[in-house]
Coordinates of C-alpha atoms in Angstrom, one line a residue:
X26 CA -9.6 -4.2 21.6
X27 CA -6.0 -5.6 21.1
X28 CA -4.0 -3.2 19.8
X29 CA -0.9 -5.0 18.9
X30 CA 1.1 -8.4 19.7
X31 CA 4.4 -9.0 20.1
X32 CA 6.1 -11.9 19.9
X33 CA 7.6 -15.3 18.2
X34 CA 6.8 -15.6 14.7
X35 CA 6.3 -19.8 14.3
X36 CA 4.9 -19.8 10.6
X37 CA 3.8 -17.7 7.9
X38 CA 1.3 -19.9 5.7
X39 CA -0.7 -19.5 3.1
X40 CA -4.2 -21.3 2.8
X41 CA -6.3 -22.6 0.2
X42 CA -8.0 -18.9 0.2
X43 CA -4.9 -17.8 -0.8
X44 CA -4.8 -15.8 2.4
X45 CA -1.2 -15.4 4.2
X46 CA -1.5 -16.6 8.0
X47 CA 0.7 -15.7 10.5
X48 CA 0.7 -17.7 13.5
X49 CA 2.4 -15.8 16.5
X50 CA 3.3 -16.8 19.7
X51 CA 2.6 -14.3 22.8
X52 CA 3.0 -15.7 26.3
X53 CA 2.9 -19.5 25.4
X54 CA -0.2 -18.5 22.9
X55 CA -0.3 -18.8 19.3
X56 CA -2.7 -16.3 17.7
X57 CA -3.6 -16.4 14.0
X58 CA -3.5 -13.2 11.9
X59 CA -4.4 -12.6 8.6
X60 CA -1.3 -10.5 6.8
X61 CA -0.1 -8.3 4.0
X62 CA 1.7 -11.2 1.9
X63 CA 4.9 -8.4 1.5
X64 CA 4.5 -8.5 5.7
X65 CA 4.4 -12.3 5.2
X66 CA 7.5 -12.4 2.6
X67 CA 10.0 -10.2 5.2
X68 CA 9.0 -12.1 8.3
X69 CA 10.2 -15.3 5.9
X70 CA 13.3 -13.7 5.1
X71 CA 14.8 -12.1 7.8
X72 CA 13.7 -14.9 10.1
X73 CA 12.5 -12.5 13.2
X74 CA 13.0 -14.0 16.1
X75 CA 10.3 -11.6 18.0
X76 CA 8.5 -9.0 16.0
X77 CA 5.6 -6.4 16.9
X78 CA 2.4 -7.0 14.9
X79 CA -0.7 -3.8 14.7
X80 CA -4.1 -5.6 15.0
X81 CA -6.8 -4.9 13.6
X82 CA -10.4 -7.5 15.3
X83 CA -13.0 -8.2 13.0
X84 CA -16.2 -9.9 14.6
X85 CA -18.4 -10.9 12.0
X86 CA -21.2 -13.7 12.3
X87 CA -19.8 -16.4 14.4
X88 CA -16.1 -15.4 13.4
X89 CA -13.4 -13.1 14.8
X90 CA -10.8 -12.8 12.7
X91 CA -7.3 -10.8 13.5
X92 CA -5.8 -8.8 10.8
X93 CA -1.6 -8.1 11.2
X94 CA 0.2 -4.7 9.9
X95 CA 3.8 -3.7 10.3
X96 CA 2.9 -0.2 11.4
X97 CA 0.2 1.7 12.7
X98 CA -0.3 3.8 9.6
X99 CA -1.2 0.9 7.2
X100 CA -3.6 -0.6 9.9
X101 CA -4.9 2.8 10.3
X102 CA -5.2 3.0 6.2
X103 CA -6.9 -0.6 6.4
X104 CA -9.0 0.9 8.7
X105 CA -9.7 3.9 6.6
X106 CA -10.2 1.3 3.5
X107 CA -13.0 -1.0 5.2
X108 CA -15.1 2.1 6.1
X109 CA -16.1 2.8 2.3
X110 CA -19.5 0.8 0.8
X111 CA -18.2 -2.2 -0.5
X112 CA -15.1 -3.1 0.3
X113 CA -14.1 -5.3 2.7
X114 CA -11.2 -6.4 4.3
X115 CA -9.8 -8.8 1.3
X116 CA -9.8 -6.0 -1.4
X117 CA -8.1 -3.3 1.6
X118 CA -5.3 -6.0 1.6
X119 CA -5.4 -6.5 -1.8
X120 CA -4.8 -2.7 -2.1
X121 CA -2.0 -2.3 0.2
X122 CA -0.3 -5.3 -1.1
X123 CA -0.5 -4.1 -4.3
X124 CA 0.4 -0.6 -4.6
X125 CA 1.7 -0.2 -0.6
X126 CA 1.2 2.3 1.6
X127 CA 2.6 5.4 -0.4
X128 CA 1.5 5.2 -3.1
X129 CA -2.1 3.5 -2.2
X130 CA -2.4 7.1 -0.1
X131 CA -1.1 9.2 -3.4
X132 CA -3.6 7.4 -6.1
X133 CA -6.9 7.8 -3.2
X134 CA -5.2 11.6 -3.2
X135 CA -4.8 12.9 -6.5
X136 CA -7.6 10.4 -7.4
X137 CA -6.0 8.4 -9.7
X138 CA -8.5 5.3 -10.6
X139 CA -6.3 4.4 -13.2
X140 CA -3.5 3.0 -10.2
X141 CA -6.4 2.1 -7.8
X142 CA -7.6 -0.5 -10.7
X143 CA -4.6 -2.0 -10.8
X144 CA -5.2 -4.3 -7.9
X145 CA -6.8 -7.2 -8.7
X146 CA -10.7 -6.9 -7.8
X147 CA -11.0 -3.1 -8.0
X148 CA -12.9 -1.7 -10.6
X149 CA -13.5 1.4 -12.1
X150 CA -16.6 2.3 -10.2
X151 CA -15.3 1.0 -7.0
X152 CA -12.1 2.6 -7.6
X153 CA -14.0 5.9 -8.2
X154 CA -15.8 5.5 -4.9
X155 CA -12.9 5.1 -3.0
X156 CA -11.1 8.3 -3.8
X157 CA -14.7 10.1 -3.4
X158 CA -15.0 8.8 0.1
X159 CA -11.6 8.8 1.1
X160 CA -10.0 11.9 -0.6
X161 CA -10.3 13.9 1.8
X162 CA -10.5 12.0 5.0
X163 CA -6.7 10.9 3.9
X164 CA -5.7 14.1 2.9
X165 CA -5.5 15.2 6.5
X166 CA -5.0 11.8 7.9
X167 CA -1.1 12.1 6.2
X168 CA -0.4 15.0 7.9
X169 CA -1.2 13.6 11.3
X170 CA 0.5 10.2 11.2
X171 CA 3.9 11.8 8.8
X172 CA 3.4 9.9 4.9
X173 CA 4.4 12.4 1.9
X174 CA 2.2 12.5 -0.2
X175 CA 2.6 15.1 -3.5
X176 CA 0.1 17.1 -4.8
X177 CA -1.1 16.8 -7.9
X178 CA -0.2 20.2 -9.1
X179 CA 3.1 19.2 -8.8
X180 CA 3.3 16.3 -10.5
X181 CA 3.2 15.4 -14.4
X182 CA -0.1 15.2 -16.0
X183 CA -1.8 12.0 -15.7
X184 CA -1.8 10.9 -19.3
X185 CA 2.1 11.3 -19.1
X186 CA 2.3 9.2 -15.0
X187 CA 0.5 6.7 -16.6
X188 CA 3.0 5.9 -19.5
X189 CA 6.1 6.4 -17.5
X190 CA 4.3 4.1 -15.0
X191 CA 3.3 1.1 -17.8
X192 CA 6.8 1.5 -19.3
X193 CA 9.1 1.1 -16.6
X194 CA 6.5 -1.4 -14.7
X195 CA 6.8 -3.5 -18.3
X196 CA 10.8 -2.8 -17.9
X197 CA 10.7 -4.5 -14.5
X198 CA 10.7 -1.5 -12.0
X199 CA 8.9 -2.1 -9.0
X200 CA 5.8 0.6 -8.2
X201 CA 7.8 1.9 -5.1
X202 CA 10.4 2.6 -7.4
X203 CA 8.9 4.2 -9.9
X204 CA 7.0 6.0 -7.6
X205 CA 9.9 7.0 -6.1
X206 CA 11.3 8.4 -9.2
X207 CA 8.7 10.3 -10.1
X208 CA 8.6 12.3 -7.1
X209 CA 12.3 12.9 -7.4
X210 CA 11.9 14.1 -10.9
X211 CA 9.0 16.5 -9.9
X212 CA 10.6 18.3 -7.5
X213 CA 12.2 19.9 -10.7
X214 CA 10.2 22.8 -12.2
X215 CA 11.4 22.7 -15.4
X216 CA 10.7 18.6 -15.3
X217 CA 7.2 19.6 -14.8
X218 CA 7.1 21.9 -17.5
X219 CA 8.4 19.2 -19.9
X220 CA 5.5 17.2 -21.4
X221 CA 7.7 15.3 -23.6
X222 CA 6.5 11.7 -22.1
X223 CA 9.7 9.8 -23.7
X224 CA 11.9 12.4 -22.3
X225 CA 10.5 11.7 -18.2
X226 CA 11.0 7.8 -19.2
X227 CA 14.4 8.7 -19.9
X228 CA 15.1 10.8 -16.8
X229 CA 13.7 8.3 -14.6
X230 CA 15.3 5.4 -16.0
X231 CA 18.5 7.5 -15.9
X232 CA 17.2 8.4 -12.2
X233 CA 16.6 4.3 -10.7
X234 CA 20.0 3.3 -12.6
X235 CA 22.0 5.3 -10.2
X236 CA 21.3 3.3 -7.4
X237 CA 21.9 -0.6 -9.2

């Protein structure tokens, strides 16, 4: 089992799949790895001249195919992901590209389906079945490997997290930053108290402007 690479990035691709490719160079060898696209867009940016790279081998029929992570805590959540009936490892990536590793952890958690469904390919029922199977399993998993994750008794209800999320996701807020936000804001008791929804959209926006 190859636990991780390091070396050269050469060229982050995307192929007709839609997939993003990394190949790496390690020794004089370029491997191929299949990435998170946000993995893809920093190694684009910053232009890396040698990076580390968690693996992740899947042998399946004739293929093997070499999944990349930028820690061992999303490979271990990929892991984590692939284990429950019916997903595979296109909708685990999916996941973690689209909500990342924080708050992908927090929704399986507190079992919200309504964040889970945001990625594209997740359903409802498969959404569902992915918080039954992992709840859990992850809950203790964060306190080995050091992500935060809040409970849910000590967050807003979920009818108000889910307008505060839509709203400032329609305003342009990215989920890390909301997310973000609304952990700050609940660390305030009499926050939690407040179920005036228009009032926690005001706090948080009053919350992310501080730091433009």
């Amino acid at each position: 089992m190859i636990s991780y690479l390091k070396g050269n990035p050469i060229e982050v691709i995307k192929n007709t799949n839609n997939r993003v490719i990394l190949v790496l160079e390690v020794n004089e060898v370029g491997y191929e790895l299949q990435i998170p696209s946000k993995l893809g867009r920093e190694i684009s940016q910053e232009k890396l001249e040698t990076i580390q790279v968690f693996t992740h081998l899947q042998i399946k029929d004739d293929q093997q195919i070499l999944y990349g992570f930028s820690t061992t805590a999303e490979r271990d959540l990929f892991r984590q992901l692939i284990s429950v009936s019916g997903i595979g490892a296109q909708s685990a990536i999916a996941l973690i590209d689209t909500l990342g590793l924080e708050e992908l952890v927090q929704a399986i958690v507190t079992a919200n389906i309504r964040i889970l469904s945001r990625t594209p390919g997740i359903g409802k029922k498969t959404a569902e079945r992915i918080a039954l199977e992992l709840k859990t399993k992850l809950s203790q998993w964060t306190k080995r490997v050091g992500v935060t994750v809040t409970s849910s008794s000590a967050m807003p209800s979920l009818e108000i997290l889910e307008d505060i999320q839509m709203t400032l996701f329609a305003l342009g807020y990215t989920d890390e930053e909301i997310n973000q936000a609304v952990s700050t804001l609940s660390q305030d008791n009499l926050m939690l108290k407040n179920t005036n929804t228009e009032e926690w959209i005001k706090e948080a926006i009053a919350w992310l402007s501080q730091g433009t």
